[in-house]
């Protein structure tokens, strides 16, 4: 699974390019995934921590950067007040880059008038605007507070010469059958599928295909044949249980032609 996650991570575009919202996007170095033999992930980690593990191994194998800091907790007394994801040293320029890593799955809700507030998690709890503000105002600033300066000083790292960037990758899901998807200045290449409500998914239009509900660790991976596919009727029963629990699942769809699609079925 870790190799597939590495491939999925690399193929996921950044949510924006260059600088937007006062945040510079990290440009991921080019590397050959074929020669990579990544270390498996130990234990049961949430998806965000799995992606940190993936990022770490890919950067290590890129040859472009030295990793100086990886998941450094910043403490005030005995209390952890934050964590620095990565500090990298460019092997050519010696520049130090603080990288905050984020990998998200957002639906697009065009009933919301303000574009920046349209991106949210499939359960409508994980908001892009909130995450963006946290990166700028908390995670970047963490390095320059008293506790952050002290933690970096112990590693002989000068906080004043570090530039801040975000590696913010995302898969976006537009409303079902929406033709034009206006998301500028965000990256349209991030649109990976669609979302729809349970009643829409129950319709005749979806009866003749095969389905699979991926585990969250598989969300990064492109749909493929090597899973246990189910009929529309079988998957409806499982999705109905998720709806009752107010949990929007990702679903893979396989057509008789061999084409794949992926989407979220939402409960709200």
CSV table of N, CA and C in Angstrom, one decimal, residues 66-178:
chain,number,residue,atom,x,y,z
A,66,UNK,N,18.1,18.1,2.2
A,66,UNK,CA,18.4,17.4,3.5
A,66,UNK,C,17.3,17.8,4.5
A,67,UNK,N,16.8,16.8,5.1
A,67,UNK,CA,15.7,17.0,6.1
A,67,UNK,C,16.3,17.3,7.5
A,68,UNK,N,16.2,18.5,7.9
A,68,UNK,CA,16.7,18.9,9.2
A,68,UNK,C,15.8,18.7,10.4
A,69,UNK,N,14.5,18.8,10.1
A,69,UNK,CA,13.5,18.7,11.1
A,69,UNK,C,12.3,17.9,10.6
A,70,UNK,N,11.8,17.0,11.4
A,70,UNK,CA,10.6,16.2,11.0
A,70,UNK,C,9.8,16.0,12.2
A,71,UNK,N,8.6,16.6,12.2
A,71,UNK,CA,7.6,16.5,13.3
A,71,UNK,C,8.2,16.8,14.6
A,72,UNK,N,8.7,18.1,14.7
A,72,UNK,CA,9.3,18.6,15.9
A,72,UNK,C,8.2,19.2,16.8
A,73,UNK,N,7.9,18.6,18.0
A,73,UNK,CA,6.9,19.2,18.9
A,73,UNK,C,7.5,20.4,19.6
A,74,UNK,N,6.7,21.5,19.7
A,74,UNK,CA,7.1,22.7,20.4
A,74,UNK,C,6.3,22.8,21.7
A,75,UNK,N,7.0,22.9,22.8
A,75,UNK,CA,6.3,22.8,24.1
A,75,UNK,C,6.5,24.1,24.9
A,76,UNK,N,5.4,24.4,25.7
A,76,UNK,CA,5.4,25.4,26.7
A,76,UNK,C,5.3,24.7,28.0
A,77,UNK,N,6.4,24.5,28.7
A,77,UNK,CA,6.4,23.7,29.9
A,77,UNK,C,6.2,22.3,29.5
A,78,UNK,N,5.2,21.6,30.1
A,78,UNK,CA,4.9,20.2,29.7
A,78,UNK,C,3.8,20.1,28.6
A,79,UNK,N,3.3,21.3,28.2
A,79,UNK,CA,2.2,21.3,27.2
A,79,UNK,C,2.7,21.5,25.8
A,80,UNK,N,2.3,20.6,24.9
A,80,UNK,CA,2.7,20.8,23.4
A,80,UNK,C,1.8,21.8,22.8
A,81,UNK,N,2.3,22.9,22.3
A,81,UNK,CA,1.5,24.0,21.7
A,81,UNK,C,1.5,23.9,20.2
A,82,UNK,N,2.2,23.0,19.6
A,82,UNK,CA,2.3,22.9,18.2
A,82,UNK,C,3.4,22.0,17.7
A,83,UNK,N,3.5,21.8,16.4
A,83,UNK,CA,4.4,20.9,15.8
A,83,UNK,C,4.9,21.5,14.5
A,84,UNK,N,6.2,21.4,14.3
A,84,UNK,CA,6.8,21.8,13.0
A,84,UNK,C,6.9,20.6,12.1
A,85,UNK,N,6.3,20.6,11.0
A,85,UNK,CA,6.2,19.4,10.1
A,85,UNK,C,7.6,19.1,9.6
A,86,UNK,N,8.2,20.0,8.8
A,86,UNK,CA,9.5,19.8,8.2
A,86,UNK,C,10.3,21.1,8.1
A,87,UNK,N,11.6,21.0,8.2
A,87,UNK,CA,12.5,22.0,7.8
A,87,UNK,C,13.5,21.4,6.9
A,88,UNK,N,13.7,21.9,5.7
A,88,UNK,CA,14.5,21.3,4.7
A,88,UNK,C,15.7,22.2,4.3
A,89,UNK,N,16.8,21.7,4.0
A,89,UNK,CA,18.0,22.5,3.5
A,89,UNK,C,18.2,22.1,2.1
A,90,UNK,N,18.1,23.1,1.2
A,90,UNK,CA,18.4,22.9,-0.2
A,90,UNK,C,19.9,22.6,-0.4
A,91,UNK,N,20.2,21.5,-1.0
A,91,UNK,CA,21.6,21.0,-1.1
A,91,UNK,C,22.4,21.9,-2.0
A,92,UNK,N,21.8,22.6,-2.9
A,92,UNK,CA,22.5,23.5,-3.8
A,92,UNK,C,22.7,24.9,-3.2
A,93,UNK,N,21.6,25.5,-2.8
A,93,UNK,CA,21.6,26.9,-2.3
A,93,UNK,C,21.8,27.0,-0.8
A,94,UNK,N,21.7,26.0,-0.1
A,94,UNK,CA,21.8,26.0,1.4
A,94,UNK,C,20.6,26.7,2.1
A,95,UNK,N,19.6,27.1,1.3
A,95,UNK,CA,18.4,27.8,1.8
A,95,UNK,C,17.6,26.9,2.7
A,96,UNK,N,17.1,27.4,3.8
A,96,UNK,CA,16.3,26.6,4.7
A,96,UNK,C,14.8,26.9,4.4
A,97,UNK,N,14.0,25.9,4.3
A,97,UNK,CA,12.6,26.0,4.0
A,97,UNK,C,11.8,25.3,5.1
A,98,UNK,N,10.9,26.0,5.7
A,98,UNK,CA,9.9,25.3,6.6
A,98,UNK,C,8.7,24.9,5.7
A,99,UNK,N,8.4,23.7,5.7
A,99,UNK,CA,7.3,23.2,4.9
A,99,UNK,C,6.2,22.6,5.8
A,100,UNK,N,5.0,23.2,5.7
A,100,UNK,CA,3.8,22.6,6.4
A,100,UNK,C,3.1,21.8,5.4
A,101,UNK,N,2.9,20.5,5.7
A,101,UNK,CA,2.3,19.6,4.7
A,101,UNK,C,0.8,19.4,5.0
A,102,UNK,N,0.0,19.5,4.0
A,102,UNK,CA,-1.5,19.3,4.1
A,102,UNK,C,-1.9,18.5,2.9
A,103,UNK,N,-2.7,17.5,3.1
A,103,UNK,CA,-3.3,16.7,2.0
A,103,UNK,C,-4.8,16.6,2.4
A,104,UNK,N,-5.7,17.2,1.5
A,104,UNK,CA,-7.1,17.3,1.8
A,104,UNK,C,-8.0,16.7,0.7
A,105,UNK,N,-9.2,16.3,1.1
A,105,UNK,CA,-10.3,15.9,0.2
A,105,UNK,C,-11.4,16.9,0.5
A,106,UNK,N,-11.7,17.8,-0.5
A,106,UNK,CA,-12.7,18.8,-0.3
A,106,UNK,C,-13.8,18.6,-1.4
A,107,UNK,N,-15.0,18.8,-0.9
A,107,UNK,CA,-16.1,19.0,-1.8
A,107,UNK,C,-16.3,20.5,-2.1
A,108,UNK,N,-16.9,20.8,-3.3
A,108,UNK,CA,-17.1,22.2,-3.7
A,108,UNK,C,-18.6,22.5,-3.6
A,109,UNK,N,-19.0,23.4,-2.7
A,109,UNK,CA,-20.4,23.8,-2.6
A,109,UNK,C,-20.6,25.1,-3.1
A,110,UNK,N,-21.2,25.2,-4.3
A,110,UNK,CA,-21.4,26.4,-5.1
A,110,UNK,C,-22.6,27.2,-4.6
A,111,UNK,N,-23.3,26.7,-3.6
A,111,UNK,CA,-24.4,27.4,-3.0
A,111,UNK,C,-23.9,28.5,-2.1
A,112,UNK,N,-22.6,28.4,-1.7
A,112,UNK,CA,-22.0,29.4,-0.9
A,112,UNK,C,-21.4,30.5,-1.8
A,113,UNK,N,-21.7,31.7,-1.5
A,113,UNK,CA,-21.4,32.8,-2.4
A,113,UNK,C,-19.9,33.1,-2.4
A,114,UNK,N,-19.2,33.1,-1.2
A,114,UNK,CA,-17.8,33.4,-1.2
A,114,UNK,C,-16.9,32.3,-1.6
A,115,UNK,N,-16.2,32.4,-2.7
A,115,UNK,CA,-15.4,31.3,-3.3
A,115,UNK,C,-14.5,30.6,-2.3
A,116,UNK,N,-13.9,31.3,-1.4
A,116,UNK,CA,-12.9,30.7,-0.5
A,116,UNK,C,-13.5,29.9,0.6
A,117,UNK,N,-14.8,30.0,0.8
A,117,UNK,CA,-15.5,29.3,1.8
A,117,UNK,C,-16.3,28.0,1.2
A,118,UNK,N,-16.1,27.8,-0.2
A,118,UNK,CA,-16.8,26.7,-0.8
A,118,UNK,C,-16.2,25.4,-0.6
A,119,UNK,N,-14.9,25.4,-0.2
A,119,UNK,CA,-14.2,24.1,-0.1
A,119,UNK,C,-14.3,23.6,1.4
A,120,UNK,N,-14.8,22.4,1.5
A,120,UNK,CA,-15.0,21.8,2.8
A,120,UNK,C,-14.9,20.3,2.7
A,121,UNK,N,-14.6,19.6,3.9
A,121,UNK,CA,-14.6,18.2,3.9
A,121,UNK,C,-16.0,17.6,3.6
A,122,UNK,N,-16.1,16.4,3.2
A,122,UNK,CA,-17.4,15.8,2.7
A,122,UNK,C,-18.4,15.7,3.8
A,123,UNK,N,-18.0,15.9,5.1
A,123,UNK,CA,-19.0,15.9,6.2
A,123,UNK,C,-19.2,17.4,6.7
A,124,UNK,N,-18.7,18.3,5.9
A,124,UNK,CA,-18.9,19.8,6.1
A,124,UNK,C,-18.3,20.3,7.4
A,125,UNK,N,-17.3,19.6,7.8
A,125,UNK,CA,-16.6,20.1,9.1
A,125,UNK,C,-15.2,20.6,8.9
A,126,UNK,N,-14.6,20.2,7.9
A,126,UNK,CA,-13.1,20.5,7.6
A,126,UNK,C,-13.1,21.6,6.6
A,127,UNK,N,-12.9,22.8,7.0
A,127,UNK,CA,-13.0,24.0,6.1
A,127,UNK,C,-11.7,24.4,5.6
A,128,UNK,N,-11.6,24.7,4.3
A,128,UNK,CA,-10.3,25.1,3.7
A,128,UNK,C,-9.9,26.5,4.3
A,129,UNK,N,-10.8,27.4,4.4
A,129,UNK,CA,-10.5,28.8,4.9
A,129,UNK,C,-9.9,28.7,6.3
A,130,UNK,N,-10.4,27.9,7.2
A,130,UNK,CA,-9.9,27.7,8.5
A,130,UNK,C,-8.5,27.1,8.5
A,131,UNK,N,-8.3,26.1,7.7
A,131,UNK,CA,-6.9,25.5,7.6
A,131,UNK,C,-5.9,26.5,7.0
A,132,UNK,N,-6.3,27.3,6.0
A,132,UNK,CA,-5.4,28.3,5.4
A,132,UNK,C,-5.0,29.3,6.5
A,133,UNK,N,-6.0,29.8,7.2
A,133,UNK,CA,-5.7,30.8,8.3
A,133,UNK,C,-4.8,30.2,9.4
A,134,UNK,N,-5.0,28.9,9.7
A,134,UNK,CA,-4.2,28.3,10.7
A,134,UNK,C,-2.7,28.2,10.3
A,135,UNK,N,-2.5,27.8,9.0
A,135,UNK,CA,-1.2,27.7,8.4
A,135,UNK,C,-0.4,29.1,8.6
A,136,UNK,N,-1.1,30.1,8.1
A,136,UNK,CA,-0.5,31.5,8.1
A,136,UNK,C,-0.2,32.0,9.5
A,137,UNK,N,-1.3,31.9,10.3
A,137,UNK,CA,-1.2,32.7,11.6
A,137,UNK,C,-0.8,31.9,12.8
A,138,UNK,N,-0.7,30.5,12.6
A,138,UNK,CA,-0.3,29.7,13.8
A,138,UNK,C,0.9,28.9,13.4
A,139,UNK,N,0.8,28.1,12.4
A,139,UNK,CA,1.9,27.1,12.1
A,139,UNK,C,3.2,27.8,11.6
A,140,UNK,N,3.1,28.8,10.8
A,140,UNK,CA,4.2,29.6,10.3
A,140,UNK,C,4.8,30.4,11.5
A,141,UNK,N,3.9,31.0,12.3
A,141,UNK,CA,4.4,31.8,13.4
A,141,UNK,C,5.0,31.0,14.5
A,142,UNK,N,4.7,29.8,14.6
A,142,UNK,CA,5.2,28.9,15.7
A,142,UNK,C,6.7,29.0,15.8
A,143,UNK,N,7.4,29.1,14.6
A,143,UNK,CA,8.9,29.1,14.6
A,143,UNK,C,9.5,30.3,15.2
A,144,UNK,N,8.7,31.4,15.3
A,144,UNK,CA,9.2,32.7,15.7
A,144,UNK,C,8.8,33.1,17.1
A,145,UNK,N,8.0,32.3,17.8
A,145,UNK,CA,7.6,32.5,19.2
A,145,UNK,C,8.8,32.0,20.1
A,146,UNK,N,8.7,32.4,21.3
A,146,UNK,CA,9.8,32.1,22.3
A,146,UNK,C,10.1,30.6,22.3
A,147,UNK,N,9.1,29.8,22.4
A,147,UNK,CA,9.3,28.3,22.5
A,147,UNK,C,9.8,27.7,21.2
A,148,UNK,N,9.4,28.3,20.1
A,148,UNK,CA,9.9,27.8,18.8
A,148,UNK,C,11.3,28.1,18.6
A,149,UNK,N,11.7,29.4,18.9
A,149,UNK,CA,13.1,29.8,18.8
A,149,UNK,C,14.0,29.0,19.6
A,150,UNK,N,13.6,28.7,20.9
A,150,UNK,CA,14.4,27.8,21.8
A,150,UNK,C,14.6,26.4,21.2
A,151,UNK,N,13.5,25.8,20.7
A,151,UNK,CA,13.6,24.5,20.2
A,151,UNK,C,14.5,24.4,19.0
A,152,UNK,N,14.4,25.4,18.1
A,152,UNK,CA,15.3,25.4,16.9
A,152,UNK,C,16.7,25.7,17.3
A,153,UNK,N,16.9,26.6,18.3
A,153,UNK,CA,18.3,26.9,18.7
A,153,UNK,C,19.0,25.7,19.2
A,154,UNK,N,18.3,24.7,19.9
A,154,UNK,CA,18.9,23.5,20.3
A,154,UNK,C,19.4,22.7,19.2
A,155,UNK,N,18.8,22.9,18.0
A,155,UNK,CA,19.3,22.2,16.8
A,155,UNK,C,20.2,23.0,15.9
A,156,UNK,N,20.6,24.2,16.5
A,156,UNK,CA,21.5,25.1,15.8
A,156,UNK,C,20.9,25.6,14.5
A,157,UNK,N,19.6,25.9,14.5
A,157,UNK,CA,18.9,26.4,13.4
A,157,UNK,C,18.4,27.9,13.7
A,158,UNK,N,18.8,28.8,12.9
A,158,UNK,CA,18.4,30.2,13.1
A,158,UNK,C,17.1,30.5,12.5
A,159,UNK,N,16.1,30.8,13.3
A,159,UNK,CA,14.7,31.0,12.8
A,159,UNK,C,14.6,32.2,11.8
A,160,UNK,N,15.5,33.1,11.9
A,160,UNK,CA,15.4,34.3,11.1
A,160,UNK,C,15.7,34.1,9.6
A,161,UNK,N,16.3,33.0,9.3
A,161,UNK,CA,16.7,32.8,7.9
A,161,UNK,C,15.9,31.7,7.2
A,162,UNK,N,14.8,31.3,7.8
A,162,UNK,CA,13.9,30.3,7.3
A,162,UNK,C,12.8,30.9,6.5
A,163,UNK,N,12.6,30.4,5.3
A,163,UNK,CA,11.4,30.8,4.5
A,163,UNK,C,10.3,29.8,4.7
A,164,UNK,N,9.0,30.3,4.7
A,164,UNK,CA,7.9,29.4,4.9
A,164,UNK,C,7.1,29.0,3.6
A,165,UNK,N,6.8,27.8,3.5
A,165,UNK,CA,6.0,27.3,2.4
A,165,UNK,C,5.1,26.2,2.8
A,166,UNK,N,4.0,26.0,2.0
A,166,UNK,CA,3.1,24.9,2.3
A,166,UNK,C,3.1,23.9,1.1
A,167,UNK,N,3.2,22.7,1.4
A,167,UNK,CA,2.9,21.6,0.4
A,167,UNK,C,1.5,21.2,0.6
A,168,UNK,N,0.6,21.9,-0.1
A,168,UNK,CA,-0.9,21.8,0.1
A,168,UNK,C,-1.4,21.1,-1.1
A,169,UNK,N,-1.6,19.8,-1.0
A,169,UNK,CA,-2.2,19.0,-2.1
A,169,UNK,C,-3.6,18.7,-1.7
A,170,UNK,N,-4.5,18.5,-2.8
A,170,UNK,CA,-5.9,18.3,-2.5
A,170,UNK,C,-6.5,17.6,-3.7
A,171,UNK,N,-7.5,16.8,-3.4
A,171,UNK,CA,-8.5,16.3,-4.4
A,171,UNK,C,-9.8,17.0,-4.2
A,172,UNK,N,-10.3,17.5,-5.2
A,172,UNK,CA,-11.6,18.3,-5.2
A,172,UNK,C,-12.7,17.5,-5.8
A,173,UNK,N,-13.9,17.7,-5.3
A,173,UNK,CA,-15.1,16.9,-5.8
A,173,UNK,C,-16.2,17.9,-6.0
A,174,UNK,N,-16.6,18.1,-7.3
A,174,UNK,CA,-17.6,19.0,-7.7
A,174,UNK,C,-19.0,18.4,-7.6
A,175,UNK,N,-20.1,19.2,-7.6
A,175,UNK,CA,-21.4,18.7,-7.6
A,175,UNK,C,-21.6,17.8,-8.9
A,176,UNK,N,-22.4,16.7,-8.7
A,176,UNK,CA,-22.6,15.7,-9.8
A,176,UNK,C,-23.2,16.4,-11.0
A,177,UNK,N,-22.6,16.1,-12.1
A,177,UNK,CA,-23.1,16.6,-13.5
A,177,UNK,C,-22.8,18.1,-13.7
A,178,UNK,N,-22.0,18.7,-12.8
A,178,UNK,CA,-21.7,20.1,-13.0
A,178,UNK,C,-20.7,20.2,-14.2
